[in-house]
PDB file of C-alpha atoms in Angstrom:
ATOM      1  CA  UNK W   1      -5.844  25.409 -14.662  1.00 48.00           C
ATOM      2  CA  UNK W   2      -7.884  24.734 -17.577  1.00 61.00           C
ATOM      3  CA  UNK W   3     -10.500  22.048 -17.767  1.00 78.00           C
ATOM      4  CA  UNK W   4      -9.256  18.383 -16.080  1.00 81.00           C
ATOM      5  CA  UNK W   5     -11.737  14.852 -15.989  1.00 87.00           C
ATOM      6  CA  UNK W   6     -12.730  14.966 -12.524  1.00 91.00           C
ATOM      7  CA  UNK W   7     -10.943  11.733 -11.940  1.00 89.00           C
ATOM      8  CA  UNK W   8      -7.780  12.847 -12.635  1.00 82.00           C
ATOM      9  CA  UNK W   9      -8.213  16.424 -10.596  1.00 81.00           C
ATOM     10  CA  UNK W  10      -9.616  15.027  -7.423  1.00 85.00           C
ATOM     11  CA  UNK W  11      -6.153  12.321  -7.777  1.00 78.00           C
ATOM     12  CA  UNK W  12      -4.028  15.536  -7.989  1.00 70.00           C
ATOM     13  CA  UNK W  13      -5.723  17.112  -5.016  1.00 72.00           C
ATOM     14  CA  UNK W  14      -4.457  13.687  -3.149  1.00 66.00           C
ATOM     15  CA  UNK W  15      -7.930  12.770  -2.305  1.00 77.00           C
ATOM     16  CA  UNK W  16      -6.954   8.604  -4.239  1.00 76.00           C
ATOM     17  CA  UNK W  17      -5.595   7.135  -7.214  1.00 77.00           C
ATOM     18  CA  UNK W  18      -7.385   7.958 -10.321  1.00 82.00           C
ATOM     19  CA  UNK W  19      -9.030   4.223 -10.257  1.00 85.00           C
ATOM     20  CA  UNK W  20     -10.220   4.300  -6.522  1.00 87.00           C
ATOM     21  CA  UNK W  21     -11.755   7.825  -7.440  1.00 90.00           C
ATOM     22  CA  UNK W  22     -13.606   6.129 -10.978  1.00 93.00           C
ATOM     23  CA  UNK W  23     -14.904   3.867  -7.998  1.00 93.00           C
ATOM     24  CA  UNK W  24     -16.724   6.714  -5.941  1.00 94.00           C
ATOM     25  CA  UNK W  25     -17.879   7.659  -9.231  1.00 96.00           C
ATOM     26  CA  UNK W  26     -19.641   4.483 -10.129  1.00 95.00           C
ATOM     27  CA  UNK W  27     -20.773   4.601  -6.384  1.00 96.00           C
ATOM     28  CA  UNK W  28     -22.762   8.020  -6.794  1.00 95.00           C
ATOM     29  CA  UNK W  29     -19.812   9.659  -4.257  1.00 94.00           C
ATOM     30  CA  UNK W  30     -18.572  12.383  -6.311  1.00 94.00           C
ATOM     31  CA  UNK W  31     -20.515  15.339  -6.969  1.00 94.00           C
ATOM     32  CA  UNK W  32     -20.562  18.214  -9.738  1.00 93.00           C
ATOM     33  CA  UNK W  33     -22.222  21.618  -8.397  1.00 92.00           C
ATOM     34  CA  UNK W  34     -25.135  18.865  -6.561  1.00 91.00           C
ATOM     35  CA  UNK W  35     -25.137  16.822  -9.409  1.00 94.00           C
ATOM     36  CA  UNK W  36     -23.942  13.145  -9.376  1.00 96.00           C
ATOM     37  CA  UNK W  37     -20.401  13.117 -11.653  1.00 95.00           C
ATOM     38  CA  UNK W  38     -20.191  10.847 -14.353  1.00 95.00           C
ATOM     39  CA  UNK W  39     -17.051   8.723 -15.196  1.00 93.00           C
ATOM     40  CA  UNK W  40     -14.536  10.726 -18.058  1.00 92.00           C
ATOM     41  CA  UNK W  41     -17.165  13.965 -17.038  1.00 94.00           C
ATOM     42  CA  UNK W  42     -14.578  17.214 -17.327  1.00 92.00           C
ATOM     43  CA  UNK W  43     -14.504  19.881 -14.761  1.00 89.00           C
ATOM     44  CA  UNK W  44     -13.296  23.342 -14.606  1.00 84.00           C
ATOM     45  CA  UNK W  45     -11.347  23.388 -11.171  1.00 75.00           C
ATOM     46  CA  UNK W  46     -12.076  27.556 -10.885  1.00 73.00           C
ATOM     47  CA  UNK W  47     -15.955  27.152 -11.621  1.00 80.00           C
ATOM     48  CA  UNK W  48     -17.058  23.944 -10.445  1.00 86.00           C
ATOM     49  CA  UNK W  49     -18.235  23.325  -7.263  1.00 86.00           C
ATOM     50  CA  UNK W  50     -16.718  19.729  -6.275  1.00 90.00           C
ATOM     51  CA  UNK W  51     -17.431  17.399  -3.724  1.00 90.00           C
ATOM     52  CA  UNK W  52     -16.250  13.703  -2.632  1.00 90.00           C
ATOM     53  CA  UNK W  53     -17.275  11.900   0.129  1.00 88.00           C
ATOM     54  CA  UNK W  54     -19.756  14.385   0.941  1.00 86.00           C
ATOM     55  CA  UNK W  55     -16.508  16.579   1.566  1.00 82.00           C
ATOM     56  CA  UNK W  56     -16.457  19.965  -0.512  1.00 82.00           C
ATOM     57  CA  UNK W  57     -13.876  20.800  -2.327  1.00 79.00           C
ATOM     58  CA  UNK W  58     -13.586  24.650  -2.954  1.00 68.00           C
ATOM     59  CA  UNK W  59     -13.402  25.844  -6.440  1.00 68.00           C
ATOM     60  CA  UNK W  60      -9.649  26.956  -7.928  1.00 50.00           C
ATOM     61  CA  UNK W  61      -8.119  24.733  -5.184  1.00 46.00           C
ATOM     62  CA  UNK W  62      -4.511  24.960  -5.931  1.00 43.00           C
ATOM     63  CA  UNK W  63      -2.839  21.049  -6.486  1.00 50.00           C
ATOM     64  CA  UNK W  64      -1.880  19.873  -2.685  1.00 59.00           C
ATOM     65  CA  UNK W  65       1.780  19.567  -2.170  1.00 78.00           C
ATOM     66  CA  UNK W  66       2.729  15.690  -2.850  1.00 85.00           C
ATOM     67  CA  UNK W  67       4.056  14.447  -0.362  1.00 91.00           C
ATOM     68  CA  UNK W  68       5.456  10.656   0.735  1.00 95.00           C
ATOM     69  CA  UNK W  69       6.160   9.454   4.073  1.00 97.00           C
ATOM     70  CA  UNK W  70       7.790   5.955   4.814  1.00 98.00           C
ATOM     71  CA  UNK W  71       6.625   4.695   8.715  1.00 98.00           C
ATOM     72  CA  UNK W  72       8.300   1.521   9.921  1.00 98.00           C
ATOM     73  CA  UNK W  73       4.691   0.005  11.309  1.00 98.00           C
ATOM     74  CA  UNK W  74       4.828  -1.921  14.766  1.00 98.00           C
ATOM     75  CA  UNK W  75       2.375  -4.676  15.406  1.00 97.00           C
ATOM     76  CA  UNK W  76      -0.649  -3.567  16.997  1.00 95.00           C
ATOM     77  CA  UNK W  77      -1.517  -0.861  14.494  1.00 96.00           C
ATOM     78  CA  UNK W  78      -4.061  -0.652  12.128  1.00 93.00           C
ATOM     79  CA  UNK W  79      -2.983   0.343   8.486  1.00 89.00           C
ATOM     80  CA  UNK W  80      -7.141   2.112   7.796  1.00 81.00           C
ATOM     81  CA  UNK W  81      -7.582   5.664   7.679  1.00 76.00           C
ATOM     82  CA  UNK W  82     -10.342   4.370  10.767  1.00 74.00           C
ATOM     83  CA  UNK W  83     -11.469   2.331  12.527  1.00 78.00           C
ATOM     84  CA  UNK W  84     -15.087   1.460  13.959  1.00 80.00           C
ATOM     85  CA  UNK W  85     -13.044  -0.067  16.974  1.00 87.00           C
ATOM     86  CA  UNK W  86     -10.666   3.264  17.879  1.00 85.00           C
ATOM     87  CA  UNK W  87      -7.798   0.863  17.485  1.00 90.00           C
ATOM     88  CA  UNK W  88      -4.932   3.252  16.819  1.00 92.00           C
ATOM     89  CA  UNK W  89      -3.935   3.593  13.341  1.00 92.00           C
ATOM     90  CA  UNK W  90      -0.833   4.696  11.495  1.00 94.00           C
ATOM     91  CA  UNK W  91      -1.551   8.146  10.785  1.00 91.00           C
ATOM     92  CA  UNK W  92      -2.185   8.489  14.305  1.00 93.00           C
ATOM     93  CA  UNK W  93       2.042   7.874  14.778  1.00 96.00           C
ATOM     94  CA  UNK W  94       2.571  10.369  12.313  1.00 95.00           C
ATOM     95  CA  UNK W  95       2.452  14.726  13.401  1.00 95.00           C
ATOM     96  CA  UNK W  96      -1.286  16.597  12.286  1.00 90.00           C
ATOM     97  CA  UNK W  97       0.597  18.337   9.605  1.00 90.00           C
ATOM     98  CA  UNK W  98       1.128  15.047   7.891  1.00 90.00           C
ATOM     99  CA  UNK W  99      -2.702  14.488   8.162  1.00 85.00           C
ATOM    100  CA  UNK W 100      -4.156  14.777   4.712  1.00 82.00           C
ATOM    101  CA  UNK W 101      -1.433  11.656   3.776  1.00 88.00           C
ATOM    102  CA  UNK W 102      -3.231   7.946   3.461  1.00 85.00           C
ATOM    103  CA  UNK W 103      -1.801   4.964   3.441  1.00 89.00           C
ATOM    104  CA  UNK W 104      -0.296   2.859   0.743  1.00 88.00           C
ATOM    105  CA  UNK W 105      -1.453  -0.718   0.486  1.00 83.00           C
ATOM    106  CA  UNK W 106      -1.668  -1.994   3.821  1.00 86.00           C
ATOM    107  CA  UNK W 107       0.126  -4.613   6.710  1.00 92.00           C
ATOM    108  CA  UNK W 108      -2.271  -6.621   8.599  1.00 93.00           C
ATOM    109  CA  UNK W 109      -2.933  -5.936  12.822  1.00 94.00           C
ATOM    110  CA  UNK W 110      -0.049  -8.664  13.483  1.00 95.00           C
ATOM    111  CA  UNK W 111       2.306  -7.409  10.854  1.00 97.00           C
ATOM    112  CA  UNK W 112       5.603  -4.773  11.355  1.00 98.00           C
ATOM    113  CA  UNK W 113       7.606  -2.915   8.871  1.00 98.00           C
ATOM    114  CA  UNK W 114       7.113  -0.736   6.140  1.00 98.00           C
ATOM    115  CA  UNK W 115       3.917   0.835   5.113  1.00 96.00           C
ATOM    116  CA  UNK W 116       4.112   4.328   2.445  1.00 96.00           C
ATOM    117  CA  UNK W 117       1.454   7.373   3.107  1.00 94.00           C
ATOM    118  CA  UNK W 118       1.185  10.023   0.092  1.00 90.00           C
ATOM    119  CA  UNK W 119      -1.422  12.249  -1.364  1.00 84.00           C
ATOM    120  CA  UNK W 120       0.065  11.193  -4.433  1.00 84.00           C
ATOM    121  CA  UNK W 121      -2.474   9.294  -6.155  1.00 79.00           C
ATOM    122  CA  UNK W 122      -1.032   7.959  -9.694  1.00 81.00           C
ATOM    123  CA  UNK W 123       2.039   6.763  -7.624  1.00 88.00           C
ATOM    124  CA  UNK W 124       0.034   5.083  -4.813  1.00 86.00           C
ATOM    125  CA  UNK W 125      -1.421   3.214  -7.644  1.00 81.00           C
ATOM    126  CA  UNK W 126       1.386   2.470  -9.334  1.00 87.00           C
ATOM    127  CA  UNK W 127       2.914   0.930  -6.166  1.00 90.00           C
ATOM    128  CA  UNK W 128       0.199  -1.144  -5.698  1.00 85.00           C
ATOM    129  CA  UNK W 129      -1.381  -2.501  -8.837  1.00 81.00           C
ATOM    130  CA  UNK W 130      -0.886  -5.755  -9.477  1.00 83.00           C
ATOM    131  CA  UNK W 131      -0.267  -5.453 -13.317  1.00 85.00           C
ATOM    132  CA  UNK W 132       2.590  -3.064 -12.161  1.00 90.00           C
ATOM    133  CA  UNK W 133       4.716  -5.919 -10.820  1.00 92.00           C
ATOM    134  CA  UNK W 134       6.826  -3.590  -7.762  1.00 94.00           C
ATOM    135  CA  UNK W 135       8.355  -5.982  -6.193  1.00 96.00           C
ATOM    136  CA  UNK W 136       7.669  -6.200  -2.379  1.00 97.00           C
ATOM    137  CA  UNK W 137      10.215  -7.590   0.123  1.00 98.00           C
ATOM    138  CA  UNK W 138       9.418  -9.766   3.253  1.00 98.00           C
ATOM    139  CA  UNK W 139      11.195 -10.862   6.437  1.00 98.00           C
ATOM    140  CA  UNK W 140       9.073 -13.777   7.898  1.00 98.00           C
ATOM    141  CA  UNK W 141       9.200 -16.485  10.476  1.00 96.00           C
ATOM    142  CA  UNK W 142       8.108 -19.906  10.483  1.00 95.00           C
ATOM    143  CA  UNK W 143       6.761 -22.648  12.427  1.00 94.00           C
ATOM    144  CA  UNK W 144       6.173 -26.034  10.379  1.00 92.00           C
ATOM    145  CA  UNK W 145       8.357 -28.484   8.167  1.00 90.00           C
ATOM    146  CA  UNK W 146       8.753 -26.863   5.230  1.00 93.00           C
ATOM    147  CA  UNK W 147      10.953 -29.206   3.422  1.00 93.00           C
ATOM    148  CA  UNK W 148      12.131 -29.201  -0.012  1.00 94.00           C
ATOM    149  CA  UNK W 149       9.240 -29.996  -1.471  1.00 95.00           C
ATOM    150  CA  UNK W 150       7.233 -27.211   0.020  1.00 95.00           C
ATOM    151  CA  UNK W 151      10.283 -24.970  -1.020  1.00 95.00           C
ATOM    152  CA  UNK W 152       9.359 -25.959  -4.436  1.00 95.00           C
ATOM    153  CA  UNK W 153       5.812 -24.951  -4.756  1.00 94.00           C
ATOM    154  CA  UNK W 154       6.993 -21.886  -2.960  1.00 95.00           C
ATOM    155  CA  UNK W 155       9.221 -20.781  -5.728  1.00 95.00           C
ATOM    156  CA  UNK W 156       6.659 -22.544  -8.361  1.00 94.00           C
ATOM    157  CA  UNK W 157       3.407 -21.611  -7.179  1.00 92.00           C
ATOM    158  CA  UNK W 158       0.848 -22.781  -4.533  1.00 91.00           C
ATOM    159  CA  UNK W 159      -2.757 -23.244  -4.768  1.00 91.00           C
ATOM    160  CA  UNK W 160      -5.174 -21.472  -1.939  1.00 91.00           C
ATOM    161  CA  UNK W 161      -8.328 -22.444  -2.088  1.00 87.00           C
ATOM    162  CA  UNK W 162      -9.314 -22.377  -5.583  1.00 88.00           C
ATOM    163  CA  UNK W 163      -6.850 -20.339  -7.244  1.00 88.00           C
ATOM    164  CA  UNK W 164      -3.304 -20.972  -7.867  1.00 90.00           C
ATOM    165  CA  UNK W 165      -1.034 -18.087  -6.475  1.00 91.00           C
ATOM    166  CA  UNK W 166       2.135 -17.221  -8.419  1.00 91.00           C
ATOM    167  CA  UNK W 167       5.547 -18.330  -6.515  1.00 92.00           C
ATOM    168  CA  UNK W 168       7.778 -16.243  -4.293  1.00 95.00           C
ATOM    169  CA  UNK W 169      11.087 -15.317  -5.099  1.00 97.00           C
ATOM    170  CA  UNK W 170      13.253 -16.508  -1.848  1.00 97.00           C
ATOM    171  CA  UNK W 171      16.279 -14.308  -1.035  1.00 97.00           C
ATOM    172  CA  UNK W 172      17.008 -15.956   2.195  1.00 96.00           C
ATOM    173  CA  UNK W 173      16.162 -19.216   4.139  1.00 96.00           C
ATOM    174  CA  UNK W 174      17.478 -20.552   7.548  1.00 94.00           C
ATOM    175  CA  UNK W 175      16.526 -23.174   9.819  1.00 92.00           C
ATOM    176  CA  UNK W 176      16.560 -22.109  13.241  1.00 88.00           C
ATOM    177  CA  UNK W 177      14.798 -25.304  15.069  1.00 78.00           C
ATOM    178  CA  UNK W 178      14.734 -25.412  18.901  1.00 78.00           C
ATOM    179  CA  UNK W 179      13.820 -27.598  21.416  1.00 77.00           C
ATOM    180  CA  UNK W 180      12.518 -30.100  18.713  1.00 77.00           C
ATOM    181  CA  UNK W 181      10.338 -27.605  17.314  1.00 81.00           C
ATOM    182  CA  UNK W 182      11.155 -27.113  13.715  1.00 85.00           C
ATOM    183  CA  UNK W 183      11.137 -23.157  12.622  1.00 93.00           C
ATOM    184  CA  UNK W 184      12.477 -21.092   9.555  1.00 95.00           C
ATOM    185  CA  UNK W 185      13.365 -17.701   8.969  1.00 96.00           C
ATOM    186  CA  UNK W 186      12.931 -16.491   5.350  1.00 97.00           C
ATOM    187  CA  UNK W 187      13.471 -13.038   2.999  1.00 98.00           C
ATOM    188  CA  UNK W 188      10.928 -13.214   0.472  1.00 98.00           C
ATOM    189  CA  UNK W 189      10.019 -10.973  -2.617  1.00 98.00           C
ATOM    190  CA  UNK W 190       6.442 -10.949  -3.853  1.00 96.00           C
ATOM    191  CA  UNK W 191       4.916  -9.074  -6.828  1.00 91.00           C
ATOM    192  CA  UNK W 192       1.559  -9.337  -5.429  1.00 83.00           C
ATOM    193  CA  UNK W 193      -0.675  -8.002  -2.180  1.00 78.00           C
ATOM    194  CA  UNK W 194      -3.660  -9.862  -1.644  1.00 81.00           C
ATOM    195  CA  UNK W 195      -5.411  -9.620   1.902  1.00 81.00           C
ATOM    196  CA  UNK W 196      -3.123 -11.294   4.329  1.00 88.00           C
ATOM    197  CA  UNK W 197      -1.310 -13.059   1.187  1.00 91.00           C
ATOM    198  CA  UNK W 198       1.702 -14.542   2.604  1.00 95.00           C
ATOM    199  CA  UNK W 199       0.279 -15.607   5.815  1.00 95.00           C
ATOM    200  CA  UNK W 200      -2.158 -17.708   3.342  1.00 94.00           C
ATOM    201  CA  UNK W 201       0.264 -18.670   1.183  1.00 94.00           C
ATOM    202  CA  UNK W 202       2.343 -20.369   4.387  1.00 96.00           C
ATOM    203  CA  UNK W 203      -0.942 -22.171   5.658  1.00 95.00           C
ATOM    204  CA  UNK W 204      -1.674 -24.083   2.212  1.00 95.00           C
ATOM    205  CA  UNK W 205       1.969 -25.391   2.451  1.00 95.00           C
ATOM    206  CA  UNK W 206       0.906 -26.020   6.547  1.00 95.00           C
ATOM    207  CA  UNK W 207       3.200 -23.663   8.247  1.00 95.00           C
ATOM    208  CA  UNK W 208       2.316 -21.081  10.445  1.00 95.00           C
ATOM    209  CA  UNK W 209       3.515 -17.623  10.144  1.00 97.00           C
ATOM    210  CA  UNK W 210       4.523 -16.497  13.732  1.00 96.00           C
ATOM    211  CA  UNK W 211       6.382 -13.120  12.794  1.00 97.00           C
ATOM    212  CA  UNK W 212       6.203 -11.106   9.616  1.00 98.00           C
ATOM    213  CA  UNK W 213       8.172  -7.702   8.737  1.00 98.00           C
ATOM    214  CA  UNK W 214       7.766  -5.820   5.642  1.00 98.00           C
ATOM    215  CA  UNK W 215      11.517  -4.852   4.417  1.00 98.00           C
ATOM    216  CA  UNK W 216      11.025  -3.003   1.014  1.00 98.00           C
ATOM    217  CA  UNK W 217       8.558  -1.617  -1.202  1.00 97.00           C
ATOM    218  CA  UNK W 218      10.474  -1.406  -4.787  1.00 95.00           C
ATOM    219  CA  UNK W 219      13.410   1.081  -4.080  1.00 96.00           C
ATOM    220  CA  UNK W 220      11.682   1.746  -0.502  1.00 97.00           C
ATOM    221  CA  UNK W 221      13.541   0.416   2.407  1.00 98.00           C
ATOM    222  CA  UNK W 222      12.439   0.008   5.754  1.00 98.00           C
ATOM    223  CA  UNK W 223      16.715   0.501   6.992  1.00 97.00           C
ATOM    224  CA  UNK W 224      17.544   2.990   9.633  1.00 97.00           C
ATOM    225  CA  UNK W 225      14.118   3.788  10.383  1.00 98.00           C
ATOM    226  CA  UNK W 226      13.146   2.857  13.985  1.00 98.00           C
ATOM    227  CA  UNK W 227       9.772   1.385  14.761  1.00 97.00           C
ATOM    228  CA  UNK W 228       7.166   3.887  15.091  1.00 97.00           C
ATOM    229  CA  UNK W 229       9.547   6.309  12.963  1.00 98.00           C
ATOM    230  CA  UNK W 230       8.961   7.704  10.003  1.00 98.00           C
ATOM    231  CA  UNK W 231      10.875   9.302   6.904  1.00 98.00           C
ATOM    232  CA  UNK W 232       9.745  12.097   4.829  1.00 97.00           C
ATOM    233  CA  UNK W 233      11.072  12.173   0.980  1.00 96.00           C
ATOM    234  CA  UNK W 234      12.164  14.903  -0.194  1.00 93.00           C
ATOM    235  CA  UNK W 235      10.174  16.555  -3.122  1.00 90.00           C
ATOM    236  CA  UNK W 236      13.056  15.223  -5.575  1.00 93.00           C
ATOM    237  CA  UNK W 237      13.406  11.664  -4.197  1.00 94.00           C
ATOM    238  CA  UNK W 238       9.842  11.626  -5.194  1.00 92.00           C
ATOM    239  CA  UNK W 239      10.318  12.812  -8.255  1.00 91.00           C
ATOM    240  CA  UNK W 240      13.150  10.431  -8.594  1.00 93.00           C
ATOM    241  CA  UNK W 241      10.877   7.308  -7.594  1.00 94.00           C
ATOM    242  CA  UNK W 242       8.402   8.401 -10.234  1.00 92.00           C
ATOM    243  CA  UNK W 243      11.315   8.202 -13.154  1.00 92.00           C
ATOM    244  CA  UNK W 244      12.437   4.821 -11.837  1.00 92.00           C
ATOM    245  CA  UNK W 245       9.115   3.496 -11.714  1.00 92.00           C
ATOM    246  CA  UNK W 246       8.197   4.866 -15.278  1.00 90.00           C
ATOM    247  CA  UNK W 247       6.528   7.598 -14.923  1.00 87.00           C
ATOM    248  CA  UNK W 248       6.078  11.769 -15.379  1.00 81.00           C
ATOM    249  CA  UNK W 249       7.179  13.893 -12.353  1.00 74.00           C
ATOM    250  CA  UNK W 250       4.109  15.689 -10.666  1.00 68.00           C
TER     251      UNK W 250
END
């Protein structure tokens, strides 16, 4: 392999995405034989002496295999790598040989359904990015009034806080009040992940979120795969998701 920036190499070797490894860099956590790497700095993966995280990586390391895993995450799991609390996590469901994998944007402690893990690092990026646009499909359930007004802002857009979040696209609403209690059941598509976004996004309109299932993730579905289960692509489904979402095979 001839000479890479050390961004993109350490993204090949699955350690991030290129832009989460630019951040170690501007954080002092990536090393060039002992010397703190600079951002765009070139490396010659037979020579150099690498590390990240304090983690060495051995010179002329050959590109891991890339590998993506779909898990259908049950409540009660943590979507970290760890945790200070030794709550169990989701590569903890997964068998040791799938170890190396991290996860893919995240589902909060409360949350189910679909969560990726890849040591693919451009396409872990390009899943997640905002400015990438995949679309990201919700089941959720309700309790509050949300009448057609709130539907509105919904679709429109709804301000948390100080910001104004962009509207949801809804694919599927039901009422399913009981016992006087007024509750909905909704399929949503977002194009955005901020931290615990939808469960926000139902408070400013003064519902409470009381269940909430991840479906999809672009052409990613959650189908057939039971909870706690996972699905392993095949080398040219990857390949396949990397074409439909734009980009070179790797």
């Amino acid at each position: 392999m001839s000479e890479a920036r050390v961004h993109v190499y350490l993204a090949q070797l699955g350690l991030g995405s290129r832009r989460e490894i630019e951040d170690q860099i501007r954080l002092g956590r990536v090393k060039v034989n002992g010397k703190i790497a600079k951002l765009g700095q070139k490396v010659d993966p037979q020579q150099d002496q690498l590390s990240y995280r304090s983690r060495l990586i051995p010179p002329s390391k050959a590109r891991q295999n890339l590998q993506l895993v779909l898990l259908h995450k049950p409540k009660g799991v943590i979507s970290s790598l760890k945790d200070p609390q030794g709550r169990m996590g989701v590569v903890d469901l997964l068998p040791r040989r799938f170890s190396h994998l991290y996860p893919v944007g995240r589902l909060d402690l409360q949350s189910e359904g679909l969560i990726l893990l890849t040591n693919d690092g451009d396409l872990a990026l390009r899943l997640t990015h905002p400015r990438y646009e995949v679309p990201k499909v919700y089941e959720v359930k309700l309790r509050g009034n949300l009448d057609p007004k709130k539907i509105e802002h919904l679709e429109k857009g709804v301000r948390v806080g100080n910001e104004k979040w962009k509207g949801v696209r809804i694919l599927d609403l039901k009422e399913v009040t009981r016992s006087g209690v007024p509750k909905f059941k909704l399929q949503i598509e977002i194009k955005e992940g901020k931290n615990r976004h939808i469960r926000k996004l139902f408070e400013a309109l003064s519902c409470r979120v009381i269940e909430l299932k991840r479906l999809k993730v672009g052409p990613l579905s959650l189908k057939g795969i039971p909870r706690g289960g996972y699905k392993v692509l095949s080398d040219s489904q990857r390949q396949r998701l990397r074409r439909d979402l734009g980009m070179e095979e790797a």
